[in-house]
Amino acid sequence: MIDARRKFDWFSLIIGILLVVLGAAAINAPEKTLTLISIFVGIGALAKGIYTIWFRKTMQDFTGMKHTFLLISAVVDIILGLLFLLKINFGIGVLAYLFAFWFIFDSIMQLFADHFFKAMSRSYFDVLIVLNIITLILGIILLFNPMLSVYTLVGLVAFYLFFIGVVKIIQAF
């Protein structure tokens, strides 16, 4: 028989409290949050560029082909990573437009994919169309208002930190 009792999870409680505090800090200091996001994106791009160079070398050893496209991709990733790390304002500006383009691109792709749901349920299809049009409009608004875009990004990060923090606190009990 399985024992339904479980011990209090201190680790989840500590992580949960930390995430809630980080969520509050993200809202209270949006500029610092944007700086951190830019740094994380820069580190990620650098790591991806270095990995792509390693992967290119591995593929070259395996196939004998040079895979020039991988080298170009790696160089672009490394340059972007350095720009995000060394020119924080550039990184934040790129994030603003990247976030807006992500909304626009995703909503357009979903509008093309929504027709698959039409056969399942007309009302579900109609709701998807309306939601994706709203998302497209929001993306266009974000594109023309980069400050709104970056503050929306900060708000989403803060919400995520709060939400996961509360989940971890609940898991502790």
C-alpha positions as semicolon CSV with decimal commas, in nm:
position;residue;x (nm);y (nm);z (nm)
1;M;0,000;0,000;0,000
2;I;0,124;0,348;-0,082
3;D;0,165;0,586;0,208
4;A;-0,028;0,903;0,117
5;R;0,157;1,111;0,374
6;R;0,447;1,315;0,253
7;K;0,697;1,537;0,419
8;F;0,704;1,913;0,398
9;D;0,918;2,018;0,099
10;W;1,144;2,299;0,219
11;F;1,323;2,322;-0,115
12;S;0,998;2,393;-0,303
13;L;0,901;2,652;-0,042
14;I;1,236;2,833;-0,071
15;I;1,230;2,824;-0,453
16;G;0,867;2,942;-0,451
17;I;0,938;3,236;-0,222
18;L;1,246;3,325;-0,429
19;L;1,044;3,321;-0,752
20;V;0,768;3,538;-0,602
21;V;1,033;3,786;-0,481
22;L;1,194;3,785;-0,827
23;G;0,852;3,850;-0,983
24;A;0,804;4,150;-0,754
25;A;1,155;4,272;-0,834
26;A;1,085;4,238;-1,207
27;I;0,781;4,465;-1,175
28;N;0,956;4,715;-0,945
29;A;1,270;4,744;-1,160
30;P;1,169;4,689;-1,525
31;E;1,489;4,844;-1,662
32;K;1,703;4,598;-1,466
33;T;1,477;4,315;-1,577
34;L;1,522;4,416;-1,941
35;T;1,897;4,434;-1,889
36;L;1,898;4,083;-1,743
37;I;1,684;3,951;-2,029
38;S;1,926;4,108;-2,278
39;I;2,221;3,949;-2,097
40;F;2,052;3,607;-2,090
41;V;1,968;3,631;-2,461
42;G;2,328;3,734;-2,533
43;I;2,468;3,442;-2,336
44;G;2,223;3,208;-2,510
45;A;2,321;3,337;-2,855
46;L;2,691;3,306;-2,774
47;A;2,644;2,952;-2,644
48;K;2,443;2,859;-2,953
49;G;2,710;3,006;-3,181
50;I;2,987;2,813;-3,007
51;Y;2,778;2,495;-3,014
52;T;2,707;2,544;-3,385
53;I;3,081;2,573;-3,457
54;W;3,140;2,250;-3,264
55;F;2,848;2,081;-3,442
56;R;2,979;2,199;-3,781
57;K;3,321;2,051;-3,704
58;T;3,160;1,724;-3,593
59;M;2,947;1,709;-3,909
60;Q;3,250;1,794;-4,123
61;D;3,446;1,509;-3,965
62;F;3,152;1,274;-4,012
63;T;3,042;1,370;-4,366
64;G;3,351;1,537;-4,510
65;M;3,136;1,836;-4,612
66;K;3,216;2,189;-4,493
67;H;2,858;2,300;-4,408
68;T;2,924;2,670;-4,474
69;F;2,568;2,761;-4,375
70;L;2,638;2,636;-4,021
71;L;2,950;2,853;-4,001
72;I;2,756;3,159;-4,118
73;S;2,481;3,083;-3,865
74;A;2,739;3,046;-3,586
75;V;2,910;3,375;-3,672
76;V;2,575;3,559;-3,678
77;D;2,481;3,405;-3,340
78;I;2,815;3,506;-3,188
79;I;2,794;3,862;-3,324
80;L;2,436;3,901;-3,198
81;G;2,534;3,752;-2,862
82;L;2,817;4,001;-2,826
83;L;2,590;4,289;-2,928
84;F;2,329;4,185;-2,670
85;L;2,599;4,163;-2,402
86;L;2,808;4,468;-2,489
87;K;2,535;4,704;-2,617
88;I;2,252;4,647;-2,371
89;N;2,032;4,921;-2,519
90;F;2,068;4,758;-2,861
91;G;1,964;4,428;-2,706
92;I;1,660;4,581;-2,538
93;G;1,559;4,752;-2,863
94;V;1,591;4,427;-3,054
95;L;1,387;4,250;-2,785
96;A;1,108;4,505;-2,827
97;Y;1,078;4,441;-3,200
98;L;1,146;4,068;-3,172
99;F;0,863;4,036;-2,920
100;A;0,625;4,227;-3,151
101;F;0,728;4,023;-3,457
102;W;0,681;3,705;-3,256
103;F;0,318;3,802;-3,187
104;I;0,261;3,894;-3,552
105;F;0,431;3,586;-3,698
106;D;0,266;3,344;-3,457
107;S;-0,082;3,485;-3,515
108;I;-0,038;3,471;-3,895
109;M;0,083;3,110;-3,876
110;Q;-0,210;3,022;-3,651
111;L;-0,455;3,186;-3,892
112;F;-0,322;2,957;-4,165
113;A;-0,344;2,654;-3,936
114;D;-0,691;2,732;-3,800
115;H;-0,868;2,583;-4,101
116;F;-0,777;2,235;-3,970
117;F;-1,008;2,297;-3,675
118;K;-1,302;2,402;-3,893
119;A;-1,402;2,039;-3,955
120;M;-1,392;1,960;-3,583
121;S;-1,604;2,247;-3,456
122;R;-1,723;2,561;-3,629
123;S;-1,758;2,752;-3,300
124;Y;-1,405;2,653;-3,193
125;F;-1,277;2,763;-3,534
126;D;-1,456;3,099;-3,501
127;V;-1,307;3,158;-3,154
128;L;-0,958;3,076;-3,284
129;I;-0,996;3,317;-3,575
130;V;-1,110;3,599;-3,345
131;L;-0,831;3,534;-3,093
132;N;-0,564;3,521;-3,363
133;I;-0,689;3,843;-3,522
134;I;-0,675;4,009;-3,179
135;T;-0,321;3,875;-3,133
136;L;-0,224;4,008;-3,476
137;I;-0,361;4,352;-3,388
138;L;-0,174;4,344;-3,054
139;G;0,145;4,249;-3,237
140;I;0,105;4,545;-3,473
141;I;0,040;4,776;-3,177
142;L;0,355;4,642;-3,005
143;L;0,554;4,689;-3,326
144;F;0,469;5,058;-3,340
145;N;0,511;5,110;-2,965
146;P;0,841;4,946;-2,860
147;M;0,813;5,076;-2,501
148;L;0,480;4,900;-2,462
149;S;0,641;4,591;-2,611
150;V;0,929;4,574;-2,363
151;Y;0,707;4,653;-2,065
152;T;0,465;4,381;-2,178
153;L;0,761;4,145;-2,192
154;V;0,861;4,245;-1,839
155;G;0,501;4,195;-1,725
156;L;0,491;3,846;-1,874
157;V;0,821;3,754;-1,711
158;A;0,697;3,885;-1,376
159;F;0,366;3,699;-1,411
160;Y;0,551;3,377;-1,493
161;L;0,779;3,416;-1,191
162;F;0,482;3,489;-0,962
163;F;0,276;3,201;-1,099
164;I;0,550;2,939;-1,082
165;G;0,649;3,071;-0,738
166;V;0,296;3,023;-0,606
167;V;0,283;2,673;-0,759
168;K;0,610;2,582;-0,585
169;I;0,483;2,719;-0,252
170;I;0,167;2,509;-0,287
171;Q;0,379;2,203;-0,375
172;A;0,574;2,249;-0,053
173;F;0,271;2,163;0,160
